Structures are given as structure tokens and as C-alpha cells.
Amino acid sequence: MLVVGGGYAGFYTAWKLEKHLRKGEAEVTIVDPLPYMTYQPFLPEVAAGEIEARHAIVGLRRHLKKTRVITAKVTGIDHANRTATLTPETGEPWQESYDQIVVTAGAVSRTFPIPGIADNAIGLKTIEEAVAIRDRILSNFDRAANLPAGPERDRLLTVVVVGGGFAGIEVFAETRALASSLLKDYPMLTFDDTHFHLVEAMGRIMPEVSLKTSEWVLKDLAKRGASVHLDTQVTGAVDGNVELSTGETIPTDLIIWTAGVMANPTVVRGSDLPVEERGRIRTRADLRVGSPDEIVEGAWAAGDVAAVPDLTGGGVGGYCVPNAQHAVRQAKLLARNVIAVLRDEVPREYYHKNLGAVAGLGLYNGVFQSGKIALKGFIAWCAHRGYHGLAMPSWERKWRVIGDWWHNFWLNRDNVSLQAVQHPRYVFEEFAARPRPAAPEKSAAPAIDPKSVKAEKTGAAPAVSGAAAAGPKDAEKPAPAAKKAPAKKKAAASS
């Protein structure tokens, strides 16, 4: 079995296959360009310095003991011949054969061709992005503290988040809380010097919760000095100047893009599996690739890369929304269904009614919505940490995350930027001894005129040719022909 992608769905599929497969029943291989799974609900807390970055990821090799782990990209799937093209970072691509393929390649940030976004914005889909956001905020505070009040300091202390979904609201609220907590260490800066803007194209935020709950979140953010721009689009971001459809321009040094995701295009476009209109792999309710009337034998899909029918009727467009709640549960069922097919049993259909939505809005503040029940503030924040603390795979990871929360409760955040780690050799390069440049070659000595040497021996002045030897009146006259010197006689000494 070949599992394509090591995110939520891929990791949990391989994890459960290890648990339920009989010895020698099948061999499992998982392929991902990264050697770890990222628990994405923790990314906003990583960006705010509440969780150590390495504790929000799960190492594939450490936790998948019976699975063959390959660190590479899947750049092609030829299911007709049951082969996949694997492209490592170093070395040549090769063809990997399989009997069953599980496509769980996840999603990437979806952007639009807005000038400056590709060059200046950063997403929030990877642990590296979360760390970079945290370090940028901390470094900008250090730089702003050395500047007088003015446009440059305002730019460094301005954060713009694009997208008002759960990811955007969480990172917006968490980084706002981080900035507020930093002010006690920077007496030269005030709360009014920091500026946080959220831009949302719709007329509301957080469509996963009720309108009443989303309005409460807006009011709560406004109390903390946040500026929310609804029914507004970003039209440009050249040189960090965020231009809005309202005509306003916001200079900033940090643009966080959370305005939607799309199925991994590298895997989807490089495969011969059926794809629906939104670019996801067409998947049946039993998680086999295909349509209700047709099955692609030996192919399975789950998670954000798959268009899985939502049998509860609550999904957008009739499909499950791309979130961690569905990805984890689909993966667990997928593993059981693959084993069922291997054993000539009937696979089950995926049916999961949304349990609700929970979001952290900074320390001791959150929101929870389940049906008509809505919790806000400290109770919701406890529910948020309790749910995700238990959902983190393996007790080893759970204890590390809980340990971070415990230490921060007593010791506060560890607010030190490690932005220089992105260029770790800068000190070594600055002071490293280098070979001296080669000395320039000396020019060859000019040829010696025999007449000049003879003149020096006899005491005569050296001959000067051309107009340089002539006076002003003689410069225009042609030089007289040189007379031939008489030869010396050997017998001259006898007289």
C-alpha cells in the first residue's frame, strides 16, 4: 500500500493500518516531502509563542514503526499501471509500484493574482510559517524600539491578516495578544503604537459559527484594538503597502494570508485519477476513488485533497468541508475499509455529523459553538485546549504540548526571536579568515634601446625621437635622417 501524503489523513491512515493489519498481510509505505505531520490547529499558538514549534509536529519515523517512510514528493500517479513517480530533493526520480494507493496529499494556501501578494505575504499551513510569523513580530518590536515615532515605526508594528475564517481569526487574535504582552518589555512603545488589521471579503467572519457568535467575536476583538474590514478585498500589496478595495492603503511589514485553501495541485494534476470541478479527487462515501456509480479499484482518498460526500447534509455543496475534524475521522475509517476490502468484506460509508467548532482567541479567551449552544471567554478557551490537547496524536506529543502550557502559565511566554536561525552562518561568515587575493602581476620591463645604453656609457644625452625633442618651431619640420656611426678599427690602439 502506498500512502501519498503524511498530514492528518495520511499519518492516521498509516497509524491505524499498523494497528489492524495482521503480520505479513500487507506492506505500507508513506511518502511526504517532510518527515513529520503538522498539527495545524496549534499553528496560531506557535505563532504567538505559546507552544514550542517542535511540539506541534509528529515525527513519522518515530511513530510509524512498521511503515516504510520515504521523504520525497509524489509528482505523478499512473494508476492504470499502478505506479507512482517519486521525486526526492536529492537524486533522480524513480517509479514506485503499488497494489493499493491512498491519496491524502492535503491542501495548500489558495491565493489570487494580486500584485505583491506572492512576494510579500506568508501563509499559515506549515510549522515553518508559524515560526517565521512569531520571529518577525518579535524582531520588529526590537527594531521599532530604536526608532522615533513615525511612518517607519508604524509599519514595523502593523500586522495585516487576510481572511476571516477560523485560521485567520485565531492567528489574528493570538498575535494581537502576543503584541500586547510584549509592551511591558518595551517601555518606549505604547498600545496605540501597535496596529492590527483583519481583511475579509464577506460581510461576516467565521461562517462555521452562528451570526450572533461571530458578532460577539468582532466586539471582543474591537475591545483589544483590532480593526476589522468586512466586505473588503485586497487589491495590491506591492512593497508591503496593502491596498484595499475601499481605497485605503495600509503600510505593513507582515501580511498573513489565510483566505482559503485548495487541493495539492502537484499531486492532483499529476495523476490520472478523476477530479471534480473544484480540483479535488472525486471520492465515494466509502472513501474509494470514483463516483456513486463507478469505482476506481485500488484507489482511495481522504482529507482536504478529496471531495468526500457529506451524508449528513451539512456540508458545503454536498461535500465535507476541509478541516482536521473530518480528515482524522476519514483516515481512521479509510484504514478499516482498506483492510475490509483486502479480506473480501464490505467497506462502510463515512458519516460524521459536525460536533461543533472551537477557537482560541488568545490567553484565557475563546469561543465554542455546537448547534445552538455557544460558549465564550474562559470556559470556551478551556474547551479549546482540552479538545486539541486530547486530539494531538500519541501521549508523547500530548505531554510535550501540555508541558508548554504548564510552563507558560507560571513563567509566561519565552519572547525571544530566533529569526537569525534562517541565516545561521552570518556570524561565522563575517569573521571567518579568507585567503588573501592574489597580488597583481608586474608589467614586463620595457625593451632597452642599445643606442641609449651606448649614450649613457659615453656620457651623451639619450636620443629623443619625434616632436618631443624638437622646439616649438622645429616641431613642424621633418626629423633629419640619422647618420650611420663609423665602425671601430682594431688597430686604433697601435697609433
Tab-separated table of C-alpha atoms in Angstrom:
chain	number	residue	atom	x	y	z
A	1	MET	CA	0.000	0.000	0.000
A	2	LEU	CA	1.261	3.452	-0.912
A	3	VAL	CA	0.063	6.392	1.204
A	4	VAL	CA	0.611	9.722	-0.579
A	5	GLY	CA	0.970	12.495	1.997
A	6	GLY	CA	1.921	12.499	5.667
A	7	GLY	CA	-0.547	15.042	7.033
A	8	TYR	CA	-3.578	14.309	9.205
A	9	ALA	CA	-5.238	11.811	6.907
A	10	GLY	CA	-2.024	10.143	5.752
A	11	PHE	CA	-0.496	9.781	9.203
A	12	TYR	CA	-3.663	8.452	10.819
A	13	THR	CA	-4.268	6.030	7.938
A	14	ALA	CA	-0.783	4.533	8.260
A	15	TRP	CA	-1.035	4.564	12.072
A	16	LYS	CA	-4.296	2.622	12.070
A	17	LEU	CA	-3.111	0.231	9.343
A	18	GLU	CA	-0.163	-0.680	11.566
A	19	LYS	CA	-2.589	-1.390	14.384
A	20	HIS	CA	-5.140	-3.501	12.482
A	21	LEU	CA	-3.142	-5.327	9.791
A	22	ARG	CA	-2.115	-8.867	10.540
A	23	LYS	CA	1.555	-9.772	10.397
A	24	GLY	CA	2.619	-10.221	6.780
A	25	GLU	CA	-0.795	-9.218	5.432
A	26	ALA	CA	0.432	-6.061	3.696
A	27	GLU	CA	3.356	-3.666	3.428
A	28	VAL	CA	2.707	0.032	3.971
A	29	THR	CA	4.779	2.888	2.513
A	30	ILE	CA	4.122	6.571	3.236
A	31	VAL	CA	5.599	9.347	1.072
A	32	ASP	CA	5.837	13.017	2.034
A	33	PRO	CA	8.415	15.754	1.334
A	34	LEU	CA	8.547	16.451	5.093
A	35	PRO	CA	9.474	13.833	7.713
A	36	TYR	CA	6.683	14.915	10.056
A	37	MET	CA	2.968	15.618	10.360
A	38	THR	CA	1.953	19.120	11.455
A	39	TYR	CA	-0.940	19.505	13.888
A	40	GLN	CA	-2.299	22.622	12.201
A	41	PRO	CA	-4.802	23.738	14.892
A	42	PHE	CA	-1.756	24.583	17.021
A	43	LEU	CA	-0.145	26.858	14.416
A	44	PRO	CA	-1.734	30.073	15.778
A	45	GLU	CA	-0.402	29.234	19.249
A	46	VAL	CA	3.034	28.522	17.802
A	47	ALA	CA	2.905	31.916	16.064
A	48	ALA	CA	2.044	33.504	19.420
A	49	GLY	CA	4.837	31.741	21.308
A	50	GLU	CA	2.547	29.610	23.472
A	51	ILE	CA	3.723	26.236	22.112
A	52	GLU	CA	7.243	25.175	21.150
A	53	ALA	CA	7.323	24.594	17.385
A	54	ARG	CA	8.720	21.054	17.511
A	55	HIS	CA	5.991	20.004	19.947
A	56	ALA	CA	3.273	20.791	17.383
A	57	ILE	CA	4.594	18.222	14.904
A	58	VAL	CA	4.664	14.421	14.912
A	59	GLY	CA	7.747	12.655	13.548
A	60	LEU	CA	6.738	9.988	11.014
A	61	ARG	CA	9.690	7.677	11.613
A	62	ARG	CA	9.333	7.840	15.391
A	63	HIS	CA	5.647	6.981	15.500
A	64	LEU	CA	5.241	4.734	12.438
A	65	LYS	CA	7.426	1.801	13.441
A	66	LYS	CA	6.132	-0.715	10.860
A	67	THR	CA	5.735	1.674	7.945
A	68	ARG	CA	8.359	2.447	5.315
A	69	VAL	CA	8.812	6.224	5.295
A	70	ILE	CA	10.095	7.959	2.147
A	71	THR	CA	10.936	11.671	2.196
A	72	ALA	CA	10.087	12.762	-1.341
A	73	LYS	CA	7.369	14.334	-3.468
A	74	VAL	CA	4.870	12.332	-5.468
A	75	THR	CA	4.942	14.106	-8.819
A	76	GLY	CA	2.944	11.593	-10.828
A	77	ILE	CA	0.402	8.819	-10.364
A	78	ASP	CA	-0.183	6.356	-13.203
A	79	HIS	CA	-2.929	4.296	-11.652
A	80	ALA	CA	-3.590	2.454	-14.883
A	81	ASN	CA	-0.182	0.804	-14.406
A	82	ARG	CA	-0.201	1.021	-10.583
A	83	THR	CA	2.954	3.135	-10.388
A	84	ALA	CA	3.801	6.499	-8.824
A	85	THR	CA	6.680	8.837	-9.636
A	86	LEU	CA	8.663	9.783	-6.531
A	87	THR	CA	10.959	12.817	-6.731
A	88	PRO	CA	13.401	13.300	-3.835
A	89	GLU	CA	15.125	16.583	-3.057
A	90	THR	CA	18.470	14.967	-3.884
A	91	GLY	CA	18.840	12.274	-6.509
A	92	GLU	CA	16.886	11.085	-9.512
A	93	PRO	CA	13.116	10.358	-9.558
A	94	TRP	CA	12.022	6.738	-9.627
A	95	GLN	CA	8.883	4.676	-10.157
A	96	GLU	CA	7.268	3.062	-7.110
A	97	SER	CA	4.866	0.179	-7.728
A	98	TYR	CA	1.834	-0.464	-5.545
A	99	ASP	CA	-1.331	-2.530	-5.294
A	100	GLN	CA	-3.430	-0.039	-3.310
A	101	ILE	CA	-2.916	3.723	-3.256
A	102	VAL	CA	-4.231	6.122	-0.610
A	103	VAL	CA	-4.125	9.774	-1.699
A	104	THR	CA	-4.040	12.094	1.318
A	105	ALA	CA	-1.845	14.907	-0.022
A	106	GLY	CA	-3.773	17.636	1.795
A	107	ALA	CA	-4.166	21.240	0.721
A	108	VAL	CA	-2.076	24.366	0.186
A	109	SER	CA	-2.877	28.063	0.532
A	110	ARG	CA	-5.099	29.346	-2.240
A	111	THR	CA	-4.091	32.774	-3.480
A	112	PHE	CA	-5.156	35.100	-6.274
A	113	PRO	CA	-3.003	37.022	-8.789
A	114	ILE	CA	-2.931	40.158	-6.653
A	115	PRO	CA	0.200	42.306	-7.209
A	116	GLY	CA	2.681	41.868	-4.360
A	117	ILE	CA	0.971	39.004	-2.502
A	118	ALA	CA	3.249	36.266	-3.824
A	119	ASP	CA	6.331	38.332	-2.931
A	120	ASN	CA	5.338	39.812	0.425
A	121	ALA	CA	2.690	37.660	2.140
A	122	ILE	CA	3.093	34.481	4.195
A	123	GLY	CA	0.593	31.665	4.726
A	124	LEU	CA	-0.266	29.599	7.792
A	125	LYS	CA	-0.202	25.988	6.615
A	126	THR	CA	3.208	24.860	7.849
A	127	ILE	CA	5.144	24.954	11.106
A	128	GLU	CA	7.878	26.968	9.374
A	129	GLU	CA	5.395	29.720	8.518
A	130	ALA	CA	4.137	29.898	12.108
A	131	VAL	CA	7.702	30.230	13.435
A	132	ALA	CA	8.524	32.905	10.858
A	133	ILE	CA	5.449	34.943	11.881
A	134	ARG	CA	6.428	34.778	15.555
A	135	ASP	CA	10.044	35.752	14.888
A	136	ARG	CA	9.037	38.592	12.583
A	137	ILE	CA	6.790	40.153	15.228
A	138	LEU	CA	9.457	39.859	17.934
A	139	SER	CA	12.215	41.221	15.666
A	140	ASN	CA	10.032	44.103	14.529
A	141	PHE	CA	9.473	45.133	18.145
A	142	ASP	CA	13.255	45.196	18.663
A	143	ARG	CA	13.735	47.337	15.564
A	144	ALA	CA	10.819	49.668	16.309
A	145	ALA	CA	12.114	50.331	19.821
A	146	ASN	CA	15.132	52.094	18.290
A	147	LEU	CA	13.085	54.382	16.049
A	148	PRO	CA	11.268	57.629	16.806
A	149	ALA	CA	7.533	57.804	16.326
A	150	GLY	CA	6.743	57.983	12.622
A	151	PRO	CA	5.749	56.041	9.493
A	152	GLU	CA	8.636	53.558	9.647
A	153	ARG	CA	7.905	52.557	13.238
A	154	ASP	CA	4.195	52.290	12.472
A	155	ARG	CA	4.957	49.996	9.532
A	156	LEU	CA	7.015	47.642	11.700
A	157	LEU	CA	4.262	47.442	14.323
A	158	THR	CA	1.410	46.828	11.849
A	159	VAL	CA	0.084	43.334	11.092
A	160	VAL	CA	-2.456	42.590	8.347
A	161	VAL	CA	-4.327	39.264	8.275
A	162	VAL	CA	-6.279	38.429	5.113
A	163	GLY	CA	-9.179	36.014	5.648
A	164	GLY	CA	-11.802	35.875	8.383
A	165	GLY	CA	-12.224	32.116	8.706
A	166	PHE	CA	-11.188	30.127	11.773
A	167	ALA	CA	-7.486	30.129	10.851
A	168	GLY	CA	-7.463	33.872	10.191
A	169	ILE	CA	-9.377	34.806	13.343
A	170	GLU	CA	-7.223	32.571	15.559
A	171	VAL	CA	-3.862	33.819	14.288
A	172	PHE	CA	-5.191	37.401	14.335
A	173	ALA	CA	-6.325	37.158	17.963
A	174	GLU	CA	-3.267	35.210	19.124
A	175	THR	CA	-0.738	37.591	17.568
A	176	ARG	CA	-2.714	40.576	18.908
A	177	ALA	CA	-2.416	39.038	22.385
A	178	LEU	CA	1.312	38.427	21.817
A	179	ALA	CA	1.911	42.059	20.849
A	180	SER	CA	0.036	43.298	23.910
A	181	SER	CA	2.112	41.073	26.184
A	182	LEU	CA	5.351	42.427	24.687
A	183	LEU	CA	4.660	46.037	25.629
A	184	LYS	CA	5.778	45.581	29.246
A	185	ASP	CA	9.293	44.835	27.957
A	186	TYR	CA	9.338	47.878	25.656
A	187	PRO	CA	8.573	50.964	27.779
A	188	MET	CA	9.262	53.230	24.831
A	189	LEU	CA	6.292	51.703	22.941
A	190	THR	CA	2.602	52.010	23.785
A	191	PHE	CA	-0.525	50.051	22.947
A	192	ASP	CA	-1.570	52.752	20.463
A	193	ASP	CA	1.668	52.200	18.520
A	194	THR	CA	0.561	48.680	17.517
A	195	HIS	CA	-1.914	48.232	14.659
A	196	PHE	CA	-3.727	45.019	13.712
A	197	HIS	CA	-5.995	44.802	10.658
A	198	LEU	CA	-8.201	41.901	9.513
A	199	VAL	CA	-9.488	41.977	5.931
A	200	GLU	CA	-12.464	39.798	4.974
A	201	ALA	CA	-14.239	39.804	1.608
A	202	MET	CA	-17.540	38.616	3.098
A	203	GLY	CA	-19.892	40.607	5.271
A	204	ARG	CA	-19.140	38.443	8.349
A	205	ILE	CA	-16.392	36.357	9.913
A	206	MET	CA	-16.248	32.707	10.989
A	207	PRO	CA	-19.063	31.182	8.882
A	208	GLU	CA	-18.678	27.966	10.928
A	209	VAL	CA	-20.463	29.589	13.903
A	210	SER	CA	-23.747	31.427	14.259
A	211	LEU	CA	-24.050	35.068	13.261
A	212	LYS	CA	-24.619	36.056	16.885
A	213	THR	CA	-21.421	34.315	17.974
A	214	SER	CA	-19.384	35.881	15.162
A	215	GLU	CA	-20.665	39.331	16.161
A	216	TRP	CA	-19.526	38.687	19.735
A	217	VAL	CA	-16.061	37.829	18.424
A	218	LEU	CA	-15.982	41.105	16.459
A	219	LYS	CA	-16.856	43.111	19.559
A	220	ASP	CA	-14.255	41.242	21.606
A	221	LEU	CA	-11.554	41.968	19.021
A	222	ALA	CA	-12.563	45.634	18.873
A	223	LYS	CA	-12.029	45.927	22.641
A	224	ARG	CA	-8.443	44.795	22.088
A	225	GLY	CA	-7.724	47.455	19.491
A	226	ALA	CA	-8.276	45.370	16.376
A	227	SER	CA	-9.520	46.877	13.106
A	228	VAL	CA	-11.756	44.561	11.034
A	229	HIS	CA	-12.530	45.417	7.395
A	230	LEU	CA	-15.624	43.490	6.215
A	231	ASP	CA	-16.882	43.422	2.601
A	232	THR	CA	-13.350	44.429	1.653
A	233	GLN	CA	-10.836	42.910	-0.724
A	234	VAL	CA	-7.079	43.283	-1.051
A	235	THR	CA	-6.221	44.778	-4.449
A	236	GLY	CA	-2.457	45.129	-4.041
A	237	ALA	CA	0.451	44.552	-1.687
A	238	VAL	CA	3.492	45.889	-3.554
A	239	ASP	CA	6.406	46.722	-1.226
A	240	GLY	CA	4.250	45.857	1.786
A	241	ASN	CA	1.637	48.560	1.073
A	242	VAL	CA	-1.683	46.735	1.366
A	243	GLU	CA	-4.221	48.400	-0.901
A	244	LEU	CA	-7.887	47.755	-0.122
A	245	SER	CA	-10.940	47.934	-2.358
A	246	THR	CA	-12.174	50.788	-0.139
A	247	GLY	CA	-9.265	52.928	-1.331
A	248	GLU	CA	-7.360	52.676	1.948
A	249	THR	CA	-3.645	51.779	1.992
A	250	ILE	CA	-2.030	50.089	4.995
A	251	PRO	CA	1.804	50.019	5.118
A	252	THR	CA	2.938	46.884	6.931
A	253	ASP	CA	5.908	44.572	7.340
A	254	LEU	CA	3.796	41.429	7.932
A	255	ILE	CA	0.941	40.153	5.740
A	256	ILE	CA	-0.587	36.823	6.820
A	257	TRP	CA	-2.699	35.152	4.118
A	258	THR	CA	-5.419	32.741	5.322
A	259	ALA	CA	-8.050	33.323	2.617
A	260	GLY	CA	-8.802	29.749	1.652
A	261	VAL	CA	-7.083	26.530	0.618
A	262	MET	CA	-7.004	24.285	-2.438
A	263	ALA	CA	-6.187	20.642	-3.004
A	264	ASN	CA	-2.477	19.916	-3.517
A	265	PRO	CA	-2.076	20.740	-7.235
A	266	THR	CA	1.174	18.811	-7.713
A	267	VAL	CA	-0.472	15.504	-6.848
A	268	VAL	CA	-3.888	16.167	-8.382
A	269	ARG	CA	-2.635	17.425	-11.743
A	270	GLY	CA	-0.003	14.724	-11.965
A	271	SER	CA	-2.431	11.826	-11.588
A	272	ASP	CA	-4.888	10.028	-13.836
A	273	LEU	CA	-7.499	9.792	-11.066
A	274	PRO	CA	-10.887	11.513	-11.612
A	275	VAL	CA	-11.123	15.119	-10.405
A	276	GLU	CA	-14.235	17.195	-9.655
A	277	GLU	CA	-14.840	20.823	-10.614
A	278	ARG	CA	-13.058	22.307	-7.555
A	279	GLY	CA	-9.847	20.420	-8.255
A	280	ARG	CA	-10.274	17.643	-5.672
A	281	ILE	CA	-10.128	13.914	-6.288
A	282	ARG	CA	-13.632	12.557	-6.770
A	283	THR	CA	-14.305	10.203	-3.868
A	284	ARG	CA	-17.210	7.980	-2.864
A	285	ALA	CA	-18.763	7.933	0.588
A	286	ASP	CA	-16.823	4.742	1.379
A	287	LEU	CA	-13.615	6.694	0.574
A	288	ARG	CA	-12.846	4.765	-2.588
A	289	VAL	CA	-11.988	6.965	-5.581
A	290	GLY	CA	-14.815	7.188	-8.083
A	291	SER	CA	-18.481	8.148	-8.303
A	292	PRO	CA	-21.604	6.571	-6.796
A	293	ASP	CA	-21.956	4.515	-9.979
A	294	GLU	CA	-18.301	3.712	-10.660
A	295	ILE	CA	-15.359	2.564	-8.527
A	296	VAL	CA	-11.697	3.040	-9.351
A	297	GLU	CA	-10.340	-0.214	-7.960
A	298	GLY	CA	-7.273	0.036	-5.748
A	299	ALA	CA	-7.518	3.829	-5.226
A	300	TRP	CA	-8.602	5.628	-2.043
A	301	ALA	CA	-8.623	9.280	-0.937
A	302	ALA	CA	-9.383	11.312	2.183
A	303	GLY	CA	-8.787	14.679	3.777
A	304	ASP	CA	-8.521	18.064	2.092
A	305	VAL	CA	-7.445	16.618	-1.262
A	306	ALA	CA	-10.637	14.547	-1.583
A	307	ALA	CA	-14.224	15.515	-2.402
A	308	VAL	CA	-15.983	13.234	0.091
A	309	PRO	CA	-19.816	13.358	0.133
A	310	ASP	CA	-21.255	14.647	3.397
A	311	LEU	CA	-24.099	12.238	4.090
A	312	THR	CA	-25.332	14.405	6.999
A	313	GLY	CA	-26.380	17.103	4.538
A	314	GLY	CA	-24.450	19.786	6.350
A	315	GLY	CA	-21.503	20.100	4.017
A	316	VAL	CA	-20.892	22.947	1.598
A	317	GLY	CA	-22.031	21.838	-1.861
A	318	GLY	CA	-22.804	18.394	-0.520
A	319	TYR	CA	-19.184	17.619	0.422
A	320	CYS	CA	-17.285	17.507	3.700
A	321	VAL	CA	-15.545	20.777	4.497
A	322	PRO	CA	-11.729	20.655	4.570
A	323	ASN	CA	-10.871	20.592	8.267
A	324	ALA	CA	-8.969	18.439	10.731
A	325	GLN	CA	-12.120	17.014	12.291
A	326	HIS	CA	-13.118	15.299	9.033
A	327	ALA	CA	-9.570	14.376	7.971
A	328	VAL	CA	-8.812	12.426	11.162
A	329	ARG	CA	-12.108	10.552	11.210
A	330	GLN	CA	-11.962	9.781	7.487
A	331	ALA	CA	-8.453	8.381	7.898
A	332	LYS	CA	-9.468	6.030	10.694
A	333	LEU	CA	-12.383	4.686	8.630
A	334	LEU	CA	-10.246	4.513	5.482
A	335	ALA	CA	-7.736	2.232	7.202
A	336	ARG	CA	-10.528	-0.119	8.291
A	337	ASN	CA	-12.137	-0.052	4.827
A	338	VAL	CA	-8.861	-0.890	3.052
A	339	ILE	CA	-8.407	-3.880	5.338
A	340	ALA	CA	-12.051	-4.875	4.799
A	341	VAL	CA	-11.578	-4.939	1.021
A	342	LEU	CA	-8.394	-6.988	1.405
A	343	ARG	CA	-10.391	-9.505	3.428
A	344	ASP	CA	-13.328	-9.520	0.965
A	345	GLU	CA	-15.575	-7.633	3.360
A	346	VAL	CA	-17.904	-4.691	2.611
A	347	PRO	CA	-16.469	-1.215	3.396
A	348	ARG	CA	-18.512	1.274	5.419
A	349	GLU	CA	-19.596	4.725	4.312
A	350	TYR	CA	-18.258	7.811	6.059
A	351	TYR	CA	-20.878	9.573	8.155
A	352	HIS	CA	-19.913	12.194	10.698
A	353	LYS	CA	-22.093	14.972	11.995
A	354	ASN	CA	-20.123	18.079	12.878
A	355	LEU	CA	-19.577	18.205	16.642
A	356	GLY	CA	-19.096	21.945	16.603
A	357	ALA	CA	-16.329	24.481	16.260
A	358	VAL	CA	-13.895	25.796	18.846
A	359	ALA	CA	-11.305	28.556	18.527
A	360	GLY	CA	-8.733	30.180	20.776
A	361	LEU	CA	-8.691	33.976	20.872
A	362	GLY	CA	-5.569	34.491	22.938
A	363	LEU	CA	-4.759	33.523	26.512
A	364	TYR	CA	-7.858	32.758	28.627
A	365	ASN	CA	-10.250	33.686	25.831
A	366	GLY	CA	-12.028	31.586	23.232
A	367	VAL	CA	-15.289	30.691	21.527
A	368	PHE	CA	-17.154	27.380	21.134
A	369	GLN	CA	-20.225	26.621	19.030
A	370	SER	CA	-22.145	23.337	18.858
A	371	GLY	CA	-25.597	23.605	17.389
A	372	LYS	CA	-27.413	26.325	19.304
A	373	ILE	CA	-25.031	26.066	22.252
A	374	ALA	CA	-22.376	28.783	22.328
A	375	LEU	CA	-19.663	29.267	24.921
A	376	LYS	CA	-17.479	32.343	25.134
A	377	GLY	CA	-14.498	33.552	27.110
A	378	PHE	CA	-12.560	31.472	29.616
A	379	ILE	CA	-14.822	28.377	29.503
A	380	ALA	CA	-14.541	28.216	25.715
A	381	TRP	CA	-10.772	28.658	25.962
A	382	CYS	CA	-10.599	25.660	28.336
A	383	ALA	CA	-12.734	23.648	25.895
A	384	HIS	CA	-10.383	24.609	23.063
A	385	ARG	CA	-7.266	23.470	24.879
A	386	GLY	CA	-8.943	20.370	26.255
A	387	TYR	CA	-10.194	19.229	22.850
A	388	HIS	CA	-6.953	19.793	20.953
A	389	GLY	CA	-4.797	18.531	23.802
A	390	LEU	CA	-6.623	15.195	23.642
A	391	ALA	CA	-6.721	15.180	19.830
A	392	MET	CA	-2.946	15.508	19.495
A	393	PRO	CA	-1.726	12.053	18.435
A	394	SER	CA	0.306	9.942	20.895
A	395	TRP	CA	0.770	10.560	24.605
A	396	GLU	CA	4.377	11.561	23.997
A	397	ARG	CA	3.173	14.568	21.953
A	398	LYS	CA	0.333	15.326	24.343
A	399	TRP	CA	2.692	15.618	27.306
A	400	ARG	CA	5.039	17.958	25.422
A	401	VAL	CA	2.210	20.337	24.491
A	402	ILE	CA	0.653	20.219	27.967
A	403	GLY	CA	4.108	20.880	29.398
A	404	ASP	CA	4.398	24.041	27.285
A	405	TRP	CA	1.055	25.277	28.563
A	406	TRP	CA	2.026	24.491	32.158
A	407	HIS	CA	5.376	26.274	31.956
A	408	ASN	CA	3.875	29.335	30.268
A	409	PHE	CA	1.220	29.541	32.969
A	410	TRP	CA	3.932	30.024	35.614
A	411	LEU	CA	6.756	31.565	33.579
A	412	ASN	CA	4.917	33.423	30.766
A	413	ARG	CA	5.917	33.306	27.127
A	414	ASP	CA	9.549	32.915	26.126
A	415	ASN	CA	9.637	36.047	23.963
A	416	VAL	CA	12.969	35.790	22.178
A	417	SER	CA	13.225	35.974	18.406
A	418	LEU	CA	15.320	33.378	16.612
A	419	GLN	CA	14.907	34.972	13.208
A	420	ALA	CA	18.669	34.762	12.659
A	421	VAL	CA	18.358	30.962	12.554
A	422	GLN	CA	17.203	31.396	8.969
A	423	HIS	CA	20.768	32.561	8.237
A	424	PRO	CA	22.779	30.564	10.790
A	425	ARG	CA	26.212	31.228	9.236
A	426	TYR	CA	26.076	35.012	9.321
A	427	VAL	CA	28.465	35.401	12.303
A	428	PHE	CA	30.843	32.732	11.046
A	429	GLU	CA	30.944	34.295	7.587
A	430	GLU	CA	31.504	37.797	8.960
A	431	PHE	CA	34.648	36.875	10.916
A	432	ALA	CA	35.950	33.847	9.004
A	433	ALA	CA	39.506	34.236	7.662
A	434	ARG	CA	39.708	34.069	3.897
A	435	PRO	CA	42.692	33.664	1.561
A	436	ARG	CA	44.235	36.964	0.527
A	437	PRO	CA	43.600	37.909	-3.067
A	438	ALA	CA	46.478	37.133	-5.423
A	439	ALA	CA	48.907	40.028	-5.981
A	440	PRO	CA	48.594	41.606	-9.420
A	441	GLU	CA	51.288	40.532	-11.881
A	442	LYS	CA	54.079	43.094	-12.508
A	443	SER	CA	54.116	44.509	-16.010
A	444	ALA	CA	57.082	43.410	-18.197
A	445	ALA	CA	60.087	45.812	-18.287
A	446	PRO	CA	60.259	47.886	-21.499
A	447	ALA	CA	62.818	46.871	-24.102
A	448	ILE	CA	66.189	48.669	-23.749
A	449	ASP	CA	67.326	50.708	-26.717
A	450	PRO	CA	71.024	49.851	-27.496
A	451	LYS	CA	71.619	53.459	-28.532
A	452	SER	CA	70.524	54.721	-25.110
A	453	VAL	CA	72.873	52.287	-23.372
A	454	LYS	CA	75.773	53.450	-25.569
A	455	ALA	CA	74.908	57.083	-24.941
A	456	GLU	CA	74.933	56.508	-21.168
A	457	LYS	CA	78.421	54.903	-21.373
A	458	THR	CA	79.854	57.777	-23.441
A	459	GLY	CA	78.126	60.486	-21.375
A	460	ALA	CA	75.994	61.669	-24.307
A	461	ALA	CA	72.360	62.575	-23.781
A	462	PRO	CA	69.938	59.873	-24.845
A	463	ALA	CA	68.266	60.416	-28.151
A	464	VAL	CA	64.695	61.671	-28.068
A	465	SER	CA	62.573	60.965	-31.088
A	466	GLY	CA	59.704	62.809	-32.607
A	467	ALA	CA	58.243	66.169	-31.795
A	468	ALA	CA	59.016	65.777	-28.107
A	469	ALA	CA	62.726	66.560	-28.841
A	470	ALA	CA	62.074	69.441	-31.125
A	471	GLY	CA	61.449	73.025	-30.226
A	472	PRO	CA	58.220	74.782	-30.979
A	473	LYS	CA	59.462	75.895	-34.406
A	474	ASP	CA	61.078	72.596	-35.253
A	475	ALA	CA	58.081	70.504	-34.369
A	476	GLU	CA	56.595	71.004	-37.815
A	477	LYS	CA	59.898	70.170	-39.636
A	478	PRO	CA	60.650	66.604	-40.571
A	479	ALA	CA	63.360	64.987	-38.470
A	480	PRO	CA	66.730	64.696	-40.259
A	481	ALA	CA	67.919	61.275	-41.299
A	482	ALA	CA	70.186	59.616	-38.767
A	483	LYS	CA	73.853	59.248	-39.785
A	484	LYS	CA	75.481	55.831	-39.689
A	485	ALA	CA	78.120	55.547	-36.954
A	486	PRO	CA	81.662	54.631	-38.218
A	487	ALA	CA	82.942	51.194	-37.323
A	488	LYS	CA	85.779	50.886	-34.840
A	489	LYS	CA	89.171	49.694	-36.061
A	490	LYS	CA	91.029	47.000	-34.190
A	491	ALA	CA	94.377	48.738	-34.915
A	492	ALA	CA	93.388	52.104	-33.485
A	493	ALA	CA	95.282	51.422	-30.273
A	494	SER	CA	98.670	50.924	-32.088
A	495	SER	CA	98.991	54.625	-33.072
